[in-house]
Each structure stands twice: as C-alpha cells, then as structure tokens.
Tab-separated table of C-alpha atoms in Angstrom:
chain	number	residue	atom	x	y	z
A	1	UNK	CA	26.975	-3.929	72.088
A	2	UNK	CA	24.472	-1.448	70.637
A	3	UNK	CA	20.800	-2.293	70.335
A	4	UNK	CA	20.841	-2.047	66.549
A	5	UNK	CA	23.315	-4.912	66.300
A	6	UNK	CA	21.460	-7.247	68.613
A	7	UNK	CA	21.306	-10.885	67.516
A	8	UNK	CA	23.668	-10.532	64.568
A	9	UNK	CA	26.719	-11.889	66.447
A	10	UNK	CA	29.104	-14.240	64.654
A	11	UNK	CA	26.335	-15.802	62.605
A	12	UNK	CA	26.259	-13.093	59.965
A	13	UNK	CA	23.354	-10.989	58.688
A	14	UNK	CA	20.509	-12.923	60.258
A	15	UNK	CA	17.422	-11.022	61.455
A	16	UNK	CA	15.901	-12.117	64.720
A	17	UNK	CA	13.798	-10.784	67.579
A	18	UNK	CA	12.021	-7.494	67.029
A	19	UNK	CA	13.696	-6.926	63.664
A	20	UNK	CA	11.821	-9.937	62.347
A	21	UNK	CA	8.471	-8.849	63.754
A	22	UNK	CA	8.682	-9.739	67.444
A	23	UNK	CA	7.437	-13.311	67.112
A	24	UNK	CA	7.752	-16.113	69.661
A	25	UNK	CA	9.541	-19.444	69.924
A	26	UNK	CA	12.022	-20.187	67.170
A	27	UNK	CA	10.994	-17.082	65.276
A	28	UNK	CA	12.850	-14.735	67.573
A	29	UNK	CA	13.520	-13.824	71.212
A	30	UNK	CA	11.528	-16.106	73.481
A	31	UNK	CA	8.823	-13.950	75.045
A	32	UNK	CA	11.051	-11.041	76.006
A	33	UNK	CA	9.901	-7.676	74.766
A	34	UNK	CA	13.237	-5.985	75.287
A	35	UNK	CA	16.772	-6.905	76.132
A	36	UNK	CA	17.031	-6.697	79.938
A	37	UNK	CA	19.888	-4.870	81.575
A	38	UNK	CA	21.103	-1.304	81.489
A	39	UNK	CA	18.435	0.071	79.115
A	40	UNK	CA	15.540	-1.488	81.071
A	41	UNK	CA	12.141	0.157	80.609
A	42	UNK	CA	9.822	1.343	83.349
A	43	UNK	CA	7.422	-1.142	84.891
A	44	UNK	CA	4.289	0.379	83.296
A	45	UNK	CA	5.686	0.441	79.758
A	46	UNK	CA	6.912	-3.121	79.972
A	47	UNK	CA	3.579	-4.272	81.418
A	48	UNK	CA	1.693	-2.594	78.599
A	49	UNK	CA	3.829	-4.310	76.027
A	50	UNK	CA	3.375	-7.678	77.678
A	51	UNK	CA	-0.396	-7.197	77.809
A	52	UNK	CA	-0.542	-6.341	74.117
A	53	UNK	CA	1.513	-9.404	73.256
A	54	UNK	CA	-0.703	-11.626	75.418
A	55	UNK	CA	-3.863	-10.285	73.774
A	56	UNK	CA	-2.413	-10.844	70.339
A	57	UNK	CA	-1.514	-14.399	71.272
A	58	UNK	CA	-4.965	-15.153	72.675
A	59	UNK	CA	-6.649	-13.709	69.579
A	60	UNK	CA	-4.555	-15.991	67.380
A	61	UNK	CA	-5.502	-19.012	69.503
A	62	UNK	CA	-9.207	-18.098	69.375
A	63	UNK	CA	-9.143	-17.812	65.597
A	64	UNK	CA	-7.328	-21.118	65.250
A	65	UNK	CA	-9.812	-22.858	67.539
A	66	UNK	CA	-12.715	-21.390	65.590
A	67	UNK	CA	-11.296	-22.610	62.265
A	68	UNK	CA	-10.720	-26.065	63.699
A	69	UNK	CA	-14.269	-26.303	65.068
A	70	UNK	CA	-15.725	-25.251	61.701
A	71	UNK	CA	-13.699	-27.929	59.951
A	72	UNK	CA	-14.756	-30.586	62.465
A	73	UNK	CA	-18.409	-29.528	62.088
A	74	UNK	CA	-18.220	-29.925	58.300
A	75	UNK	CA	-16.680	-33.359	58.637
A	76	UNK	CA	-19.276	-34.455	61.176
A	77	UNK	CA	-22.070	-33.202	58.937
A	78	UNK	CA	-20.725	-35.107	55.941
A	79	UNK	CA	-20.302	-38.224	58.050
A	80	UNK	CA	-23.880	-38.032	59.348
A	81	UNK	CA	-25.235	-37.586	55.818
A	82	UNK	CA	-23.275	-40.606	54.566
A	83	UNK	CA	-24.441	-42.767	57.456
A	84	UNK	CA	-28.091	-41.834	56.893
A	85	UNK	CA	-27.786	-42.631	53.189
A	86	UNK	CA	-26.267	-46.034	54.003
A	87	UNK	CA	-29.053	-46.841	56.431
A	88	UNK	CA	-31.697	-45.926	53.823
A	89	UNK	CA	-29.996	-48.212	51.267
A	90	UNK	CA	-29.844	-51.095	53.746
A	91	UNK	CA	-33.554	-50.632	54.575
A	92	UNK	CA	-34.460	-50.783	50.859
A	93	UNK	CA	-32.509	-54.008	50.399
A	94	UNK	CA	-34.094	-55.583	53.452
A	95	UNK	CA	-37.569	-54.649	52.158
A	96	UNK	CA	-36.807	-56.260	48.768
A	97	UNK	CA	-35.584	-59.481	50.421
A	98	UNK	CA	-38.677	-59.672	52.597
A	99	UNK	CA	-41.015	-59.150	49.592
A	100	UNK	CA	-39.324	-61.886	47.554
A	101	UNK	CA	-39.567	-64.293	50.457
A	102	UNK	CA	-43.287	-63.563	50.827
A	103	UNK	CA	-43.880	-64.141	47.100
A	104	UNK	CA	-42.103	-67.501	47.235
A	105	UNK	CA	-44.202	-68.612	50.188
A	106	UNK	CA	-47.404	-67.458	48.442
A	107	UNK	CA	-46.510	-69.371	45.272
A	108	UNK	CA	-45.852	-72.606	47.154
A	109	UNK	CA	-49.173	-72.367	48.988
A	110	UNK	CA	-51.025	-71.810	45.695
A	111	UNK	CA	-49.456	-74.810	43.910
A	112	UNK	CA	-49.847	-77.145	46.833
A	113	UNK	CA	-46.193	-77.243	47.783
A	114	UNK	CA	-44.482	-76.935	44.343
A	115	UNK	CA	-44.744	-74.537	41.418
A	116	UNK	CA	-46.038	-75.697	38.015
A	117	UNK	CA	-42.702	-74.886	36.401
A	118	UNK	CA	-40.752	-77.163	38.726
A	119	UNK	CA	-43.211	-80.017	38.186
A	120	UNK	CA	-42.837	-79.704	34.439
A	121	UNK	CA	-39.055	-79.970	34.694
A	122	UNK	CA	-39.318	-83.106	36.762
A	123	UNK	CA	-41.551	-84.788	34.177
A	124	UNK	CA	-39.133	-83.880	31.368
A	125	UNK	CA	-36.164	-85.258	33.240
A	126	UNK	CA	-37.968	-88.514	33.966
A	127	UNK	CA	-38.906	-88.900	30.291
A	128	UNK	CA	-35.272	-88.263	29.246
A	129	UNK	CA	-33.936	-90.949	31.572
A	130	UNK	CA	-36.465	-93.501	30.313
A	131	UNK	CA	-35.467	-92.775	26.715
A	132	UNK	CA	-31.783	-93.145	27.636
A	133	UNK	CA	-32.414	-96.517	29.270
A	134	UNK	CA	-34.187	-97.833	26.180
A	135	UNK	CA	-31.362	-96.564	23.958
A	136	UNK	CA	-28.751	-98.305	26.105
A	137	UNK	CA	-30.636	-101.598	26.042
A	138	UNK	CA	-30.902	-101.415	22.264
A	139	UNK	CA	-27.211	-100.553	21.820
A	140	UNK	CA	-25.816	-102.685	24.619
A	141	UNK	CA	-23.539	-100.052	26.156
A	142	UNK	CA	-23.205	-96.450	27.330
A	143	UNK	CA	-22.753	-93.653	24.769
A	144	UNK	CA	-20.890	-90.363	25.101
A	145	UNK	CA	-23.076	-87.294	25.595
A	146	UNK	CA	-21.989	-85.406	22.470
A	147	UNK	CA	-22.403	-88.401	20.200
A	148	UNK	CA	-25.877	-89.123	21.526
A	149	UNK	CA	-26.924	-85.510	21.085
A	150	UNK	CA	-25.669	-85.470	17.514
A	151	UNK	CA	-27.514	-88.681	16.694
A	152	UNK	CA	-30.698	-87.272	18.170
A	153	UNK	CA	-30.348	-84.110	16.087
A	154	UNK	CA	-29.301	-86.097	13.012
A	155	UNK	CA	-25.992	-84.351	12.492
A	156	UNK	CA	-23.074	-85.831	10.599
A	157	UNK	CA	-19.647	-86.600	12.047
A	158	UNK	CA	-17.267	-83.676	11.648
A	159	UNK	CA	-13.487	-83.596	11.463
A	160	UNK	CA	-13.184	-81.019	14.243
A	161	UNK	CA	-15.081	-78.176	15.793
A	162	UNK	CA	-16.691	-77.207	19.059
A	163	UNK	CA	-18.509	-80.520	19.683
A	164	UNK	CA	-15.314	-82.552	19.388
A	165	UNK	CA	-13.012	-80.095	21.146
A	166	UNK	CA	-13.338	-81.315	24.754
A	167	UNK	CA	-13.251	-84.944	23.703
A	168	UNK	CA	-10.119	-84.442	21.652
A	169	UNK	CA	-8.419	-82.608	24.553
A	170	UNK	CA	-9.214	-85.470	26.909
A	171	UNK	CA	-8.045	-88.083	24.443
A	172	UNK	CA	-4.693	-86.447	23.648
A	173	UNK	CA	-1.753	-87.710	25.631
A	174	UNK	CA	-3.335	-91.017	26.630
A	175	UNK	CA	-3.586	-92.318	23.073
A	176	UNK	CA	-0.455	-93.225	21.147
A	177	UNK	CA	0.302	-91.197	18.050
A	178	UNK	CA	-0.201	-94.003	15.557
A	179	UNK	CA	-3.394	-95.420	17.039
A	180	UNK	CA	-6.149	-92.897	16.380
A	181	UNK	CA	-9.799	-93.878	16.285
A	182	UNK	CA	-11.685	-93.933	13.059
A	183	UNK	CA	-12.889	-90.576	11.885
A	184	UNK	CA	-10.172	-88.834	13.876
A	185	UNK	CA	-7.639	-88.330	11.128
A	186	UNK	CA	-6.038	-84.950	11.092
A	187	UNK	CA	-8.029	-83.135	8.441
A	188	UNK	CA	-7.527	-79.548	7.384
A	189	UNK	CA	-10.511	-78.436	9.490
A	190	UNK	CA	-9.037	-79.999	12.639
A	191	UNK	CA	-5.706	-78.301	12.019
A	192	UNK	CA	-7.519	-75.013	11.640
A	193	UNK	CA	-9.432	-75.641	14.870
A	194	UNK	CA	-6.293	-76.421	16.821
A	195	UNK	CA	-4.344	-73.437	15.636
A	196	UNK	CA	-6.278	-71.143	17.981
A	197	UNK	CA	-4.061	-71.655	21.028
A	198	UNK	CA	-0.860	-72.803	19.261
A	199	UNK	CA	1.806	-71.509	16.952
A	200	UNK	CA	1.791	-72.129	13.244
A	201	UNK	CA	3.826	-74.759	11.439
A	202	UNK	CA	6.318	-72.172	10.111
A	203	UNK	CA	7.106	-70.924	13.599
A	204	UNK	CA	7.605	-74.508	14.739
A	205	UNK	CA	9.937	-75.132	11.813
A	206	UNK	CA	11.996	-72.037	12.643
A	207	UNK	CA	12.357	-73.112	16.249
A	208	UNK	CA	13.462	-76.569	15.152
A	209	UNK	CA	16.078	-75.011	12.853
A	210	UNK	CA	17.410	-72.867	15.704
A	211	UNK	CA	17.612	-75.908	17.975
A	212	UNK	CA	19.562	-77.838	15.317
A	213	UNK	CA	21.962	-74.918	14.875
A	214	UNK	CA	22.553	-74.732	18.626
A	215	UNK	CA	23.259	-78.466	18.842
A	216	UNK	CA	25.638	-78.266	15.894
A	217	UNK	CA	27.593	-75.408	17.497
A	218	UNK	CA	27.843	-77.327	20.770
A	219	UNK	CA	29.107	-80.421	18.950
A	220	UNK	CA	31.764	-78.419	17.117
A	221	UNK	CA	32.907	-76.767	20.347
A	222	UNK	CA	33.252	-80.112	22.095
A	223	UNK	CA	35.194	-81.637	19.217
A	224	UNK	CA	37.545	-78.663	19.103
A	225	UNK	CA	38.198	-78.906	22.851
A	226	UNK	CA	38.876	-82.639	22.515
A	227	UNK	CA	41.296	-82.018	19.671
A	228	UNK	CA	43.165	-79.303	21.593
A	229	UNK	CA	43.464	-81.510	24.669
A	230	UNK	CA	44.773	-84.368	22.549
A	231	UNK	CA	47.410	-82.145	20.892
A	232	UNK	CA	48.537	-80.796	24.241
A	233	UNK	CA	48.802	-84.299	25.662
A	234	UNK	CA	50.930	-85.423	22.717
A	235	UNK	CA	53.196	-82.391	23.080
A	236	UNK	CA	53.712	-83.066	26.793
A	237	UNK	CA	54.382	-86.727	26.085
A	238	UNK	CA	57.069	-85.774	23.549
A	239	UNK	CA	58.721	-83.364	25.987
A	240	UNK	CA	58.736	-86.014	28.716
A	241	UNK	CA	60.300	-88.564	26.368
A	242	UNK	CA	62.958	-86.008	25.356
A	243	UNK	CA	63.836	-85.220	28.990
A	244	UNK	CA	64.008	-88.908	29.853
A	245	UNK	CA	66.360	-89.584	26.977
A	246	UNK	CA	68.579	-86.632	27.983
A	247	UNK	CA	68.764	-87.906	31.570
A	248	UNK	CA	69.729	-91.386	30.432
A	249	UNK	CA	72.483	-90.001	28.202
A	250	UNK	CA	73.878	-87.914	31.069
A	251	UNK	CA	73.943	-90.941	33.365
A	252	UNK	CA	75.765	-93.008	30.780
A	253	UNK	CA	78.307	-90.189	30.296
A	254	UNK	CA	80.985	-90.801	27.691
A	255	UNK	CA	80.893	-94.594	27.873
A	256	UNK	CA	79.005	-95.031	24.626
A	257	UNK	CA	80.293	-92.492	22.162
A	258	UNK	CA	78.102	-90.991	19.485
A	259	UNK	CA	74.796	-91.600	21.243
A	260	UNK	CA	72.223	-88.997	22.306
A	261	UNK	CA	72.567	-85.298	22.965
A	262	UNK	CA	73.996	-85.541	26.481
A	263	UNK	CA	77.129	-83.679	25.405
A	264	UNK	CA	79.310	-86.470	26.764
A	265	UNK	CA	80.289	-88.693	23.855
A	266	UNK	CA	80.231	-86.960	20.505
A	267	UNK	CA	81.686	-88.926	17.628
A	268	UNK	CA	84.604	-86.701	16.764
A	269	UNK	CA	85.578	-85.787	20.330
A	270	UNK	CA	89.284	-86.066	21.178
A	271	UNK	CA	90.850	-87.065	24.477
A	272	UNK	CA	92.544	-83.663	24.943
A	273	UNK	CA	89.276	-81.789	24.672
A	274	UNK	CA	87.727	-84.000	27.326
A	275	UNK	CA	90.622	-83.328	29.742
A	276	UNK	CA	90.340	-79.594	29.152
A	277	UNK	CA	86.657	-79.704	30.021
A	278	UNK	CA	87.373	-81.649	33.216
A	279	UNK	CA	90.053	-79.106	34.188
A	280	UNK	CA	87.658	-76.193	33.650
A	281	UNK	CA	85.119	-77.921	35.840
A	282	UNK	CA	87.679	-78.317	38.631
A	283	UNK	CA	88.602	-74.617	38.482
A	284	UNK	CA	84.969	-73.616	38.753
A	285	UNK	CA	84.533	-75.764	41.832
A	286	UNK	CA	87.614	-74.205	43.439
A	287	UNK	CA	86.328	-70.703	42.797
A	288	UNK	CA	83.013	-71.574	44.408
A	289	UNK	CA	84.792	-72.953	47.473
A	290	UNK	CA	86.843	-69.753	47.842
A	291	UNK	CA	83.710	-67.622	47.685
A	292	UNK	CA	82.074	-69.771	50.325
A	293	UNK	CA	85.099	-69.446	52.670
A	294	UNK	CA	85.161	-65.666	52.203
A	295	UNK	CA	81.476	-65.455	53.084
A	296	UNK	CA	82.021	-67.496	56.226
A	297	UNK	CA	84.887	-65.206	57.340
A	298	UNK	CA	82.695	-62.150	56.812
A	299	UNK	CA	79.935	-63.676	58.879
A	300	UNK	CA	82.421	-64.482	61.669
A	301	UNK	CA	83.618	-60.850	61.729
A	302	UNK	CA	80.037	-59.565	61.911
A	303	UNK	CA	79.281	-61.924	64.772
A	304	UNK	CA	82.393	-60.791	66.703
A	305	UNK	CA	81.463	-57.124	66.193
A	306	UNK	CA	77.931	-57.623	67.494
A	307	UNK	CA	79.077	-59.719	70.486
A	308	UNK	CA	79.511	-58.004	73.937
A	309	UNK	CA	82.879	-56.396	74.683
A	310	UNK	CA	85.877	-58.471	75.753
A	311	UNK	CA	87.205	-59.009	79.298
A	312	UNK	CA	89.471	-55.949	79.128
A	313	UNK	CA	86.491	-53.737	78.343
A	314	UNK	CA	84.568	-55.339	81.218
A	315	UNK	CA	87.451	-54.539	83.587
A	316	UNK	CA	87.483	-50.943	82.415
A	317	UNK	CA	83.729	-50.619	82.956
A	318	UNK	CA	84.065	-52.150	86.417
A	319	UNK	CA	86.782	-49.680	87.416
A	320	UNK	CA	84.579	-46.808	86.187
A	321	UNK	CA	81.656	-48.111	88.263
A	322	UNK	CA	83.847	-48.276	91.359
A	323	UNK	CA	85.031	-44.670	90.854
A	324	UNK	CA	81.446	-43.468	90.479
A	325	UNK	CA	80.287	-45.375	93.558
A	326	UNK	CA	83.204	-43.929	95.654
A	327	UNK	CA	82.281	-40.375	94.629
A	328	UNK	CA	78.624	-41.062	95.387
A	329	UNK	CA	79.433	-42.465	98.839
A	330	UNK	CA	81.675	-39.473	99.653
A	331	UNK	CA	78.999	-37.001	98.603
A	332	UNK	CA	76.362	-38.922	100.570
A	333	UNK	CA	78.453	-39.021	103.755
A	334	UNK	CA	79.270	-35.292	103.466
A	335	UNK	CA	75.596	-34.502	102.975
A	336	UNK	CA	74.595	-36.572	105.972
A	337	UNK	CA	77.208	-34.832	108.127
A	338	UNK	CA	76.213	-31.308	107.070
A	339	UNK	CA	72.468	-31.990	107.454
A	340	UNK	CA	73.071	-33.624	110.817
A	341	UNK	CA	75.046	-30.578	111.995
A	342	UNK	CA	72.258	-28.239	110.875
A	343	UNK	CA	69.621	-30.331	112.704
A	344	UNK	CA	71.698	-30.349	115.923
A	345	UNK	CA	72.306	-26.567	115.687
A	346	UNK	CA	68.608	-25.814	115.411
A	347	UNK	CA	67.756	-28.353	118.121
A	348	UNK	CA	70.153	-27.044	120.802
A	349	UNK	CA	70.644	-23.343	119.896
A	350	UNK	CA	67.687	-21.218	121.099
A	351	UNK	CA	68.714	-18.271	118.885
A	352	UNK	CA	68.108	-20.321	115.727
A	353	UNK	CA	64.711	-21.621	116.912
A	354	UNK	CA	62.548	-19.304	114.818
A	355	UNK	CA	60.265	-19.996	111.811
A	356	UNK	CA	63.185	-20.114	109.343
A	357	UNK	CA	65.155	-22.403	111.641
A	358	UNK	CA	62.217	-24.803	112.004
A	359	UNK	CA	61.790	-24.871	108.205
A	360	UNK	CA	65.502	-25.755	107.821
A	361	UNK	CA	65.088	-28.450	110.486
A	362	UNK	CA	62.268	-30.201	108.621
A	363	UNK	CA	64.068	-29.809	105.282
A	364	UNK	CA	67.300	-31.284	106.605
A	365	UNK	CA	65.422	-34.208	108.165
A	366	UNK	CA	63.954	-35.047	104.768
A	367	UNK	CA	67.412	-34.709	103.168
A	368	UNK	CA	68.865	-37.074	105.760
A	369	UNK	CA	66.308	-39.728	104.854
A	370	UNK	CA	67.049	-39.454	101.115
A	371	UNK	CA	70.838	-39.451	101.668
A	372	UNK	CA	70.662	-42.520	103.884
A	373	UNK	CA	68.990	-44.470	101.063
A	374	UNK	CA	71.560	-43.102	98.592
A	375	UNK	CA	74.565	-44.087	100.752
A	376	UNK	CA	73.132	-47.509	101.588
A	377	UNK	CA	73.029	-48.194	97.789
A	378	UNK	CA	76.466	-46.673	96.907
A	379	UNK	CA	78.543	-47.839	99.914
A	380	UNK	CA	78.264	-51.614	99.266
A	381	UNK	CA	79.504	-51.076	95.676
A	382	UNK	CA	82.581	-49.206	96.997
A	383	UNK	CA	83.323	-51.847	99.601
A	384	UNK	CA	83.012	-54.679	97.058
C-alpha cells in the first residue's frame, strides 16, 4: 500500500492522519508521526518531529489553562463584589432597625410608659362602649353593627348597596324564599347590586330553555325505545303462537280434516293422494338406508386397507428375515475365520512380524471384536 493512500481503506474518501493536519486522538493517527515499517525515518528526524509535536501540545495546554484562570478570576471578582454589596445592604437594614427601636424606647420614657396617641385611643374606646351599653339598655337588645352606624349617622334604609351586602349574603340560604324581613323586598336597586357576580335574567332564561329542550329529547327517545320494544315483543309472541299451532296440527295429523296448516288434513284431500304421499315417504327412507349402508362398506374397506398385513404377508416377511440372518451369520463366521488366520500368521511367523504385520494384527483384532458382536446377534435368529 502506497503512502498516499494511507487510511482510505474500504471506508471511502475519508481524510485522516497527516492529510487532515496531523492531529491527535480521534482526529487522526494516535500520536504516531509516521507509519512505522519499511519506510522508517532515522532516529534524529523522528525525535525532532516528536519534540515539535510535544511543544505544540504543551503550548495549547498552557493557553487553555490561561484562558480558564482568567475566566475563574472574573467570576471570583464578580462574586466578591456581589457579596460586599449584600453585606452593605444588610448593615443598612440593621442600622435602621436599631434606630427605630431606640426611638420607641425614648418615646415610652418621655410619656411615662405610654404615648399620648395610645392613651387617646383608649379613652375613645371606653366612651364608645359606655354609649353602646346605654343604647342597649334603652332598646332592650343587641343591634347589628351596620344598623347602629346608620342610625348614628342618620341615614335612611336602602334597598341594597354596600352596607347591606354582607348581611344579605349571610342571610341567603338560611331564610326561606317566601319569608323575607321587612324592607328586604327585591327592588330594582338590589337586582342591580346583585348582578355584579351573576348572569343576567336573559342568560338564565336561555339556559332554562336549553334544559327543557334536552329533557324533551330524552323523553321522546325513551318513549320511542319503549314503543319499539313493545312492537318486537308482540311480533315474537305472534310467531310463537303460530309455531305452537303448527306443532299441534302436525301432532294431530289427518284426524281432524280441514283444520290448521299442518298439511295433513285439507278439506278436499282424497284417499289416493294420501297413499301416494305415504309411498313417496317410504321410498325416501329406503334411499337413505342404502346410502348409509354404502358409507359403512366404504369405511370397512378403508379400515382393512390401513390395517397391518395378513398372516400370509407376515410369513413372507419372516422367511425374508431368516434368509437375511443366515447370510449375515455366514459372512460373520467367514470374517472371523479369515481374521483369526491373519492374527495367527502374524503371531507365529517371524517373517511377517514387521511394522505392517503388527498393524494388520491390531486391525484384525478389532475386526474380530466387531464380528463377534455381529454373529452373536445374527446367529440366534438363524437358529430360531
């Protein structure tokens, strides 16, 4: 193989090795500068090439390492910056919390434990409760919050709106439809207020119409199914009655003439016609019987053909076996005699005791063993 064709092999026009740029690993020949063998270079040349390759490789590694370190440095720098920023932010927050705490403490000390604002609220709350108590005593029962507030403000009762909304929501469901409290009739304003989270009346009406239509269709379908089942049942009943009647007429036969469709006793039927029919029936039966007998005969023949051969055939086979066994015995005996003679000749004649003679001796011994088995199997058959 010439050097120009190296690496092209059976895999077609695929560049590899030096043709591709003398790379390493999967990119070409693994670390070998040249193909070793007959065209091997001198030691110095090869060493020079190897050194150049090594230097190139190391340079590549150095550059890669340098790039990587630069990248890592950038990342580290960014990370440090971010951490410092976070710490500064945390410090600021901590400072703010501490300041607020100090201010609160200072305020409490100044007011003798409580701030003026808080005191004021307490007084107002106490006054409100007192007023409420008096109101309750006057009225003789507890009032709802919204109602009390409206009375205090001097507002009138409204049909709906934000004040009544929560109350109405709570009331719905527990109260029966007919028994509404006074002033809670469904006015136009209330309807308007309620329409926010619901559908309009028209939409409701449409839905109702669709529901009605669906129910109607279902009803019709059910009725149709019922009707079909009924019709089928009637049809089956009629067929059953018809069959029953036919059976009865057949059983009766020609006893009662002119009744039913059994084909036995028609009104105008004559005696001669009846006899003819009976005769035809008899002939048909006879024909059937003949066919049956013929089939049985055929089966018998088939059985006889498939059965083992008769006694005469067995005798013939036996005689053949005897002849074969006689021939086998004769051949076996002759073989034993000849092999025995050969063995004796080699044993007692010194002229024949060479390498060929010894080979014949061993061969004949083996033959004798085989022939003995052969004769011991064939001889009893001959004798029997």
